Amino acid sequence: LINISCSVPQRRSMHPDFAPKRDPLPEFENQDEVFDFIKAEIESQPVYLFMKGTPQQPMCGFSKAVVAVLSREGVVFGSSNVLESDALREGIKKFSDWPTIPQLYINKQFVGGCDIVIEMHQNGDLRQMLEPYRLKKDQQPRKPMPEPPAGYEPA
């Protein structure tokens, strides 16, 4: 017989360059706290998306489609990943009285989910709503792009 031993390496701390850039969502005690969080988020930026995943890594096709539309429209937007909190995932549905995610807010007003956003994009209504928030050709996003890690040299 051959004795095979296997050990699992201990998880080392994550290098800061690869750590999440956003603070984790708070623990919510009740629905009022969830609603207060939602209100604060949609007031923090004129275009805000509650989605599954992040804009850089959407975790469902509907969220990915809305991110693509907003990118094509040329707007910078805030977002929350509802997969990080069951309370937020259920709370946003109650807050808007809309059963699905993603959910888009423009100027603190609920616009709709994926189907509505795509339809509005196709008929031009979304472009009109987003016009005040579109980046001009020489304009930079309000939040600067993250700096590359120290010592990074492009190939």
JSON list of C-alpha atoms in Angstrom, two decimals:
[
{"chain": "A", "resi": 1, "resn": "LEU", "atom": "CA", "xyz": [0.00, 0.00, 0.00]},
{"chain": "A", "resi": 2, "resn": "ILE", "atom": "CA", "xyz": [1.02, 3.54, -0.70]},
{"chain": "A", "resi": 3, "resn": "ASN", "atom": "CA", "xyz": [0.22, 6.11, 1.93]},
{"chain": "A", "resi": 4, "resn": "ILE", "atom": "CA", "xyz": [-0.68, 9.44, 0.34]},
{"chain": "A", "resi": 5, "resn": "SER", "atom": "CA", "xyz": [-0.84, 12.46, 2.56]},
{"chain": "A", "resi": 6, "resn": "CYS", "atom": "CA", "xyz": [-2.20, 15.77, 1.47]},
{"chain": "A", "resi": 7, "resn": "SER", "atom": "CA", "xyz": [-2.21, 19.04, 3.33]},
{"chain": "A", "resi": 8, "resn": "VAL", "atom": "CA", "xyz": [-4.14, 22.16, 2.53]},
{"chain": "A", "resi": 9, "resn": "PRO", "atom": "CA", "xyz": [-2.05, 25.29, 2.76]},
{"chain": "A", "resi": 10, "resn": "GLN", "atom": "CA", "xyz": [-3.20, 27.89, 5.22]},
{"chain": "A", "resi": 11, "resn": "ARG", "atom": "CA", "xyz": [-4.86, 30.87, 3.60]},
{"chain": "A", "resi": 12, "resn": "ARG", "atom": "CA", "xyz": [-2.56, 33.83, 3.66]},
{"chain": "A", "resi": 13, "resn": "SER", "atom": "CA", "xyz": [-3.80, 37.36, 3.98]},
{"chain": "A", "resi": 14, "resn": "MET", "atom": "CA", "xyz": [-4.72, 38.98, 0.71]},
{"chain": "A", "resi": 15, "resn": "HIS", "atom": "CA", "xyz": [-2.35, 41.49, -0.85]},
{"chain": "A", "resi": 16, "resn": "PRO", "atom": "CA", "xyz": [-3.91, 44.98, -0.65]},
{"chain": "A", "resi": 17, "resn": "ASP", "atom": "CA", "xyz": [-3.83, 45.32, -4.45]},
{"chain": "A", "resi": 18, "resn": "PHE", "atom": "CA", "xyz": [-6.30, 42.44, -4.72]},
{"chain": "A", "resi": 19, "resn": "ALA", "atom": "CA", "xyz": [-8.50, 43.28, -1.75]},
{"chain": "A", "resi": 20, "resn": "PRO", "atom": "CA", "xyz": [-12.02, 44.58, -2.41]},
{"chain": "A", "resi": 21, "resn": "LYS", "atom": "CA", "xyz": [-12.04, 48.33, -2.97]},
{"chain": "A", "resi": 22, "resn": "ARG", "atom": "CA", "xyz": [-15.48, 48.88, -1.46]},
{"chain": "A", "resi": 23, "resn": "ASP", "atom": "CA", "xyz": [-16.38, 48.58, 2.19]},
{"chain": "A", "resi": 24, "resn": "PRO", "atom": "CA", "xyz": [-18.57, 45.58, 2.92]},
{"chain": "A", "resi": 25, "resn": "LEU", "atom": "CA", "xyz": [-22.27, 46.18, 3.31]},
{"chain": "A", "resi": 26, "resn": "PRO", "atom": "CA", "xyz": [-23.41, 46.84, 6.86]},
{"chain": "A", "resi": 27, "resn": "GLU", "atom": "CA", "xyz": [-25.35, 44.27, 8.88]},
{"chain": "A", "resi": 28, "resn": "PHE", "atom": "CA", "xyz": [-28.97, 45.39, 8.86]},
{"chain": "A", "resi": 29, "resn": "GLU", "atom": "CA", "xyz": [-31.03, 45.05, 12.02]},
{"chain": "A", "resi": 30, "resn": "ASN", "atom": "CA", "xyz": [-34.42, 45.77, 10.44]},
{"chain": "A", "resi": 31, "resn": "GLN", "atom": "CA", "xyz": [-36.19, 46.90, 7.29]},
{"chain": "A", "resi": 32, "resn": "ASP", "atom": "CA", "xyz": [-35.92, 50.60, 8.25]},
{"chain": "A", "resi": 33, "resn": "GLU", "atom": "CA", "xyz": [-32.12, 50.30, 8.23]},
{"chain": "A", "resi": 34, "resn": "VAL", "atom": "CA", "xyz": [-32.24, 48.66, 4.81]},
{"chain": "A", "resi": 35, "resn": "PHE", "atom": "CA", "xyz": [-34.48, 51.43, 3.45]},
{"chain": "A", "resi": 36, "resn": "ASP", "atom": "CA", "xyz": [-32.21, 54.11, 4.97]},
{"chain": "A", "resi": 37, "resn": "PHE", "atom": "CA", "xyz": [-29.21, 52.47, 3.26]},
{"chain": "A", "resi": 38, "resn": "ILE", "atom": "CA", "xyz": [-31.06, 52.33, -0.08]},
{"chain": "A", "resi": 39, "resn": "LYS", "atom": "CA", "xyz": [-32.09, 55.99, 0.17]},
{"chain": "A", "resi": 40, "resn": "ALA", "atom": "CA", "xyz": [-28.54, 57.06, 1.02]},
{"chain": "A", "resi": 41, "resn": "GLU", "atom": "CA", "xyz": [-27.14, 55.09, -1.93]},
{"chain": "A", "resi": 42, "resn": "ILE", "atom": "CA", "xyz": [-29.56, 56.49, -4.52]},
{"chain": "A", "resi": 43, "resn": "GLU", "atom": "CA", "xyz": [-28.92, 59.99, -3.18]},
{"chain": "A", "resi": 44, "resn": "SER", "atom": "CA", "xyz": [-25.14, 59.50, -3.39]},
{"chain": "A", "resi": 45, "resn": "GLN", "atom": "CA", "xyz": [-25.02, 59.53, -7.21]},
{"chain": "A", "resi": 46, "resn": "PRO", "atom": "CA", "xyz": [-27.49, 60.62, -9.88]},
{"chain": "A", "resi": 47, "resn": "VAL", "atom": "CA", "xyz": [-27.40, 57.20, -11.60]},
{"chain": "A", "resi": 48, "resn": "TYR", "atom": "CA", "xyz": [-27.50, 54.16, -9.32]},
{"chain": "A", "resi": 49, "resn": "LEU", "atom": "CA", "xyz": [-27.91, 50.45, -10.03]},
{"chain": "A", "resi": 50, "resn": "PHE", "atom": "CA", "xyz": [-28.82, 47.69, -7.60]},
{"chain": "A", "resi": 51, "resn": "MET", "atom": "CA", "xyz": [-27.50, 44.57, -9.28]},
{"chain": "A", "resi": 52, "resn": "LYS", "atom": "CA", "xyz": [-26.24, 41.04, -8.84]},
{"chain": "A", "resi": 53, "resn": "GLY", "atom": "CA", "xyz": [-22.47, 41.30, -8.82]},
{"chain": "A", "resi": 54, "resn": "THR", "atom": "CA", "xyz": [-20.44, 44.36, -9.68]},
{"chain": "A", "resi": 55, "resn": "PRO", "atom": "CA", "xyz": [-20.10, 46.36, -12.90]},
{"chain": "A", "resi": 56, "resn": "GLN", "atom": "CA", "xyz": [-16.70, 44.73, -13.40]},
{"chain": "A", "resi": 57, "resn": "GLN", "atom": "CA", "xyz": [-18.08, 41.25, -12.71]},
{"chain": "A", "resi": 58, "resn": "PRO", "atom": "CA", "xyz": [-21.86, 40.97, -13.13]},
{"chain": "A", "resi": 59, "resn": "MET", "atom": "CA", "xyz": [-23.27, 37.74, -11.72]},
{"chain": "A", "resi": 60, "resn": "CYS", "atom": "CA", "xyz": [-26.35, 37.47, -13.93]},
{"chain": "A", "resi": 61, "resn": "GLY", "atom": "CA", "xyz": [-27.15, 38.20, -17.55]},
{"chain": "A", "resi": 62, "resn": "PHE", "atom": "CA", "xyz": [-29.76, 40.84, -16.74]},
{"chain": "A", "resi": 63, "resn": "SER", "atom": "CA", "xyz": [-27.33, 42.83, -14.59]},
{"chain": "A", "resi": 64, "resn": "LYS", "atom": "CA", "xyz": [-24.68, 42.46, -17.29]},
{"chain": "A", "resi": 65, "resn": "ALA", "atom": "CA", "xyz": [-27.10, 43.81, -19.91]},
{"chain": "A", "resi": 66, "resn": "VAL", "atom": "CA", "xyz": [-27.97, 46.92, -17.85]},
{"chain": "A", "resi": 67, "resn": "VAL", "atom": "CA", "xyz": [-24.28, 47.60, -17.15]},
{"chain": "A", "resi": 68, "resn": "ALA", "atom": "CA", "xyz": [-23.62, 47.35, -20.90]},
{"chain": "A", "resi": 69, "resn": "VAL", "atom": "CA", "xyz": [-26.44, 49.80, -21.68]},
{"chain": "A", "resi": 70, "resn": "LEU", "atom": "CA", "xyz": [-25.22, 52.32, -19.08]},
{"chain": "A", "resi": 71, "resn": "SER", "atom": "CA", "xyz": [-21.67, 52.01, -20.40]},
{"chain": "A", "resi": 72, "resn": "ARG", "atom": "CA", "xyz": [-22.86, 52.52, -23.96]},
{"chain": "A", "resi": 73, "resn": "GLU", "atom": "CA", "xyz": [-24.79, 55.60, -22.79]},
{"chain": "A", "resi": 74, "resn": "GLY", "atom": "CA", "xyz": [-21.55, 57.00, -21.37]},
{"chain": "A", "resi": 75, "resn": "VAL", "atom": "CA", "xyz": [-22.51, 57.54, -17.75]},
{"chain": "A", "resi": 76, "resn": "VAL", "atom": "CA", "xyz": [-20.67, 56.88, -14.53]},
{"chain": "A", "resi": 77, "resn": "PHE", "atom": "CA", "xyz": [-22.97, 55.17, -12.05]},
{"chain": "A", "resi": 78, "resn": "GLY", "atom": "CA", "xyz": [-22.94, 53.87, -8.52]},
{"chain": "A", "resi": 79, "resn": "SER", "atom": "CA", "xyz": [-23.93, 50.32, -7.71]},
{"chain": "A", "resi": 80, "resn": "SER", "atom": "CA", "xyz": [-24.63, 47.89, -4.89]},
{"chain": "A", "resi": 81, "resn": "ASN", "atom": "CA", "xyz": [-24.20, 44.14, -5.11]},
{"chain": "A", "resi": 82, "resn": "VAL", "atom": "CA", "xyz": [-27.40, 42.67, -3.65]},
{"chain": "A", "resi": 83, "resn": "LEU", "atom": "CA", "xyz": [-25.76, 39.25, -3.43]},
{"chain": "A", "resi": 84, "resn": "GLU", "atom": "CA", "xyz": [-23.73, 40.52, -0.47]},
{"chain": "A", "resi": 85, "resn": "SER", "atom": "CA", "xyz": [-26.82, 40.84, 1.72]},
{"chain": "A", "resi": 86, "resn": "ASP", "atom": "CA", "xyz": [-30.08, 38.89, 1.82]},
{"chain": "A", "resi": 87, "resn": "ALA", "atom": "CA", "xyz": [-31.68, 41.84, 3.63]},
{"chain": "A", "resi": 88, "resn": "LEU", "atom": "CA", "xyz": [-30.68, 44.22, 0.83]},
{"chain": "A", "resi": 89, "resn": "ARG", "atom": "CA", "xyz": [-31.74, 41.77, -1.90]},
{"chain": "A", "resi": 90, "resn": "GLU", "atom": "CA", "xyz": [-35.23, 41.49, -0.40]},
{"chain": "A", "resi": 91, "resn": "GLY", "atom": "CA", "xyz": [-35.36, 45.09, 0.82]},
{"chain": "A", "resi": 92, "resn": "ILE", "atom": "CA", "xyz": [-34.77, 46.68, -2.59]},
{"chain": "A", "resi": 93, "resn": "LYS", "atom": "CA", "xyz": [-37.73, 44.71, -3.96]},
{"chain": "A", "resi": 94, "resn": "LYS", "atom": "CA", "xyz": [-39.98, 46.07, -1.21]},
{"chain": "A", "resi": 95, "resn": "PHE", "atom": "CA", "xyz": [-38.56, 49.58, -1.46]},
{"chain": "A", "resi": 96, "resn": "SER", "atom": "CA", "xyz": [-39.38, 49.87, -5.17]},
{"chain": "A", "resi": 97, "resn": "ASP", "atom": "CA", "xyz": [-42.33, 47.48, -5.18]},
{"chain": "A", "resi": 98, "resn": "TRP", "atom": "CA", "xyz": [-40.60, 45.75, -8.10]},
{"chain": "A", "resi": 99, "resn": "PRO", "atom": "CA", "xyz": [-39.97, 41.98, -7.97]},
{"chain": "A", "resi": 100, "resn": "THR", "atom": "CA", "xyz": [-36.75, 41.66, -9.96]},
{"chain": "A", "resi": 101, "resn": "ILE", "atom": "CA", "xyz": [-33.12, 42.73, -9.92]},
{"chain": "A", "resi": 102, "resn": "PRO", "atom": "CA", "xyz": [-31.35, 44.70, -11.40]},
{"chain": "A", "resi": 103, "resn": "GLN", "atom": "CA", "xyz": [-33.06, 47.98, -10.55]},
{"chain": "A", "resi": 104, "resn": "LEU", "atom": "CA", "xyz": [-32.00, 51.32, -12.00]},
{"chain": "A", "resi": 105, "resn": "TYR", "atom": "CA", "xyz": [-32.50, 54.70, -10.32]},
{"chain": "A", "resi": 106, "resn": "ILE", "atom": "CA", "xyz": [-31.94, 58.01, -12.09]},
{"chain": "A", "resi": 107, "resn": "ASN", "atom": "CA", "xyz": [-32.10, 61.26, -10.15]},
{"chain": "A", "resi": 108, "resn": "LYS", "atom": "CA", "xyz": [-33.47, 59.38, -7.11]},
{"chain": "A", "resi": 109, "resn": "GLN", "atom": "CA", "xyz": [-36.37, 57.95, -9.14]},
{"chain": "A", "resi": 110, "resn": "PHE", "atom": "CA", "xyz": [-36.91, 54.27, -9.86]},
{"chain": "A", "resi": 111, "resn": "VAL", "atom": "CA", "xyz": [-36.73, 53.66, -13.62]},
{"chain": "A", "resi": 112, "resn": "GLY", "atom": "CA", "xyz": [-37.16, 49.90, -13.87]},
{"chain": "A", "resi": 113, "resn": "GLY", "atom": "CA", "xyz": [-35.48, 46.58, -14.43]},
{"chain": "A", "resi": 114, "resn": "CYS", "atom": "CA", "xyz": [-33.59, 45.10, -17.33]},
{"chain": "A", "resi": 115, "resn": "ASP", "atom": "CA", "xyz": [-36.46, 44.87, -19.85]},
{"chain": "A", "resi": 116, "resn": "ILE", "atom": "CA", "xyz": [-37.55, 48.46, -19.26]},
{"chain": "A", "resi": 117, "resn": "VAL", "atom": "CA", "xyz": [-33.99, 49.81, -19.38]},
{"chain": "A", "resi": 118, "resn": "ILE", "atom": "CA", "xyz": [-33.30, 48.01, -22.67]},
{"chain": "A", "resi": 119, "resn": "GLU", "atom": "CA", "xyz": [-36.59, 49.20, -24.19]},
{"chain": "A", "resi": 120, "resn": "MET", "atom": "CA", "xyz": [-35.88, 52.79, -23.11]},
{"chain": "A", "resi": 121, "resn": "HIS", "atom": "CA", "xyz": [-32.36, 52.52, -24.53]},
{"chain": "A", "resi": 122, "resn": "GLN", "atom": "CA", "xyz": [-33.69, 51.27, -27.87]},
{"chain": "A", "resi": 123, "resn": "ASN", "atom": "CA", "xyz": [-36.35, 53.96, -28.22]},
{"chain": "A", "resi": 124, "resn": "GLY", "atom": "CA", "xyz": [-34.07, 56.82, -27.06]},
{"chain": "A", "resi": 125, "resn": "ASP", "atom": "CA", "xyz": [-35.90, 57.68, -23.82]},
{"chain": "A", "resi": 126, "resn": "LEU", "atom": "CA", "xyz": [-33.00, 56.53, -21.66]},
{"chain": "A", "resi": 127, "resn": "ARG", "atom": "CA", "xyz": [-30.52, 58.69, -23.55]},
{"chain": "A", "resi": 128, "resn": "GLN", "atom": "CA", "xyz": [-32.73, 61.71, -22.90]},
{"chain": "A", "resi": 129, "resn": "MET", "atom": "CA", "xyz": [-33.01, 60.90, -19.17]},
{"chain": "A", "resi": 130, "resn": "LEU", "atom": "CA", "xyz": [-29.26, 60.38, -18.86]},
{"chain": "A", "resi": 131, "resn": "GLU", "atom": "CA", "xyz": [-28.18, 63.42, -20.89]},
{"chain": "A", "resi": 132, "resn": "PRO", "atom": "CA", "xyz": [-27.36, 65.59, -17.84]},
{"chain": "A", "resi": 133, "resn": "TYR", "atom": "CA", "xyz": [-25.16, 62.81, -16.45]},
{"chain": "A", "resi": 134, "resn": "ARG", "atom": "CA", "xyz": [-23.29, 61.76, -19.59]},
{"chain": "A", "resi": 135, "resn": "LEU", "atom": "CA", "xyz": [-19.53, 62.22, -19.67]},
{"chain": "A", "resi": 136, "resn": "LYS", "atom": "CA", "xyz": [-18.31, 64.69, -22.25]},
{"chain": "A", "resi": 137, "resn": "LYS", "atom": "CA", "xyz": [-15.49, 63.54, -24.54]},
{"chain": "A", "resi": 138, "resn": "ASP", "atom": "CA", "xyz": [-12.76, 65.25, -22.50]},
{"chain": "A", "resi": 139, "resn": "GLN", "atom": "CA", "xyz": [-14.42, 64.82, -19.10]},
{"chain": "A", "resi": 140, "resn": "GLN", "atom": "CA", "xyz": [-13.11, 62.35, -16.53]},
{"chain": "A", "resi": 141, "resn": "PRO", "atom": "CA", "xyz": [-15.37, 60.34, -14.21]},
{"chain": "A", "resi": 142, "resn": "ARG", "atom": "CA", "xyz": [-16.08, 61.98, -10.84]},
{"chain": "A", "resi": 143, "resn": "LYS", "atom": "CA", "xyz": [-14.35, 59.10, -9.13]},
{"chain": "A", "resi": 144, "resn": "PRO", "atom": "CA", "xyz": [-10.83, 58.74, -10.50]},
{"chain": "A", "resi": 145, "resn": "MET", "atom": "CA", "xyz": [-9.77, 55.40, -11.86]},
{"chain": "A", "resi": 146, "resn": "PRO", "atom": "CA", "xyz": [-7.71, 53.39, -9.35]},
{"chain": "A", "resi": 147, "resn": "GLU", "atom": "CA", "xyz": [-3.97, 53.75, -9.56]},
{"chain": "A", "resi": 148, "resn": "PRO", "atom": "CA", "xyz": [-2.05, 50.71, -10.80]},
{"chain": "A", "resi": 149, "resn": "PRO", "atom": "CA", "xyz": [-0.08, 48.77, -8.17]},
{"chain": "A", "resi": 150, "resn": "ALA", "atom": "CA", "xyz": [3.35, 50.11, -7.22]},
{"chain": "A", "resi": 151, "resn": "GLY", "atom": "CA", "xyz": [5.98, 48.94, -9.65]},
{"chain": "A", "resi": 152, "resn": "TYR", "atom": "CA", "xyz": [3.48, 48.15, -12.42]},
{"chain": "A", "resi": 153, "resn": "GLU", "atom": "CA", "xyz": [4.91, 48.56, -15.90]},
{"chain": "A", "resi": 154, "resn": "PRO", "atom": "CA", "xyz": [2.60, 48.19, -18.92]},
{"chain": "A", "resi": 155, "resn": "ALA", "atom": "CA", "xyz": [3.67, 45.52, -21.40]}
]
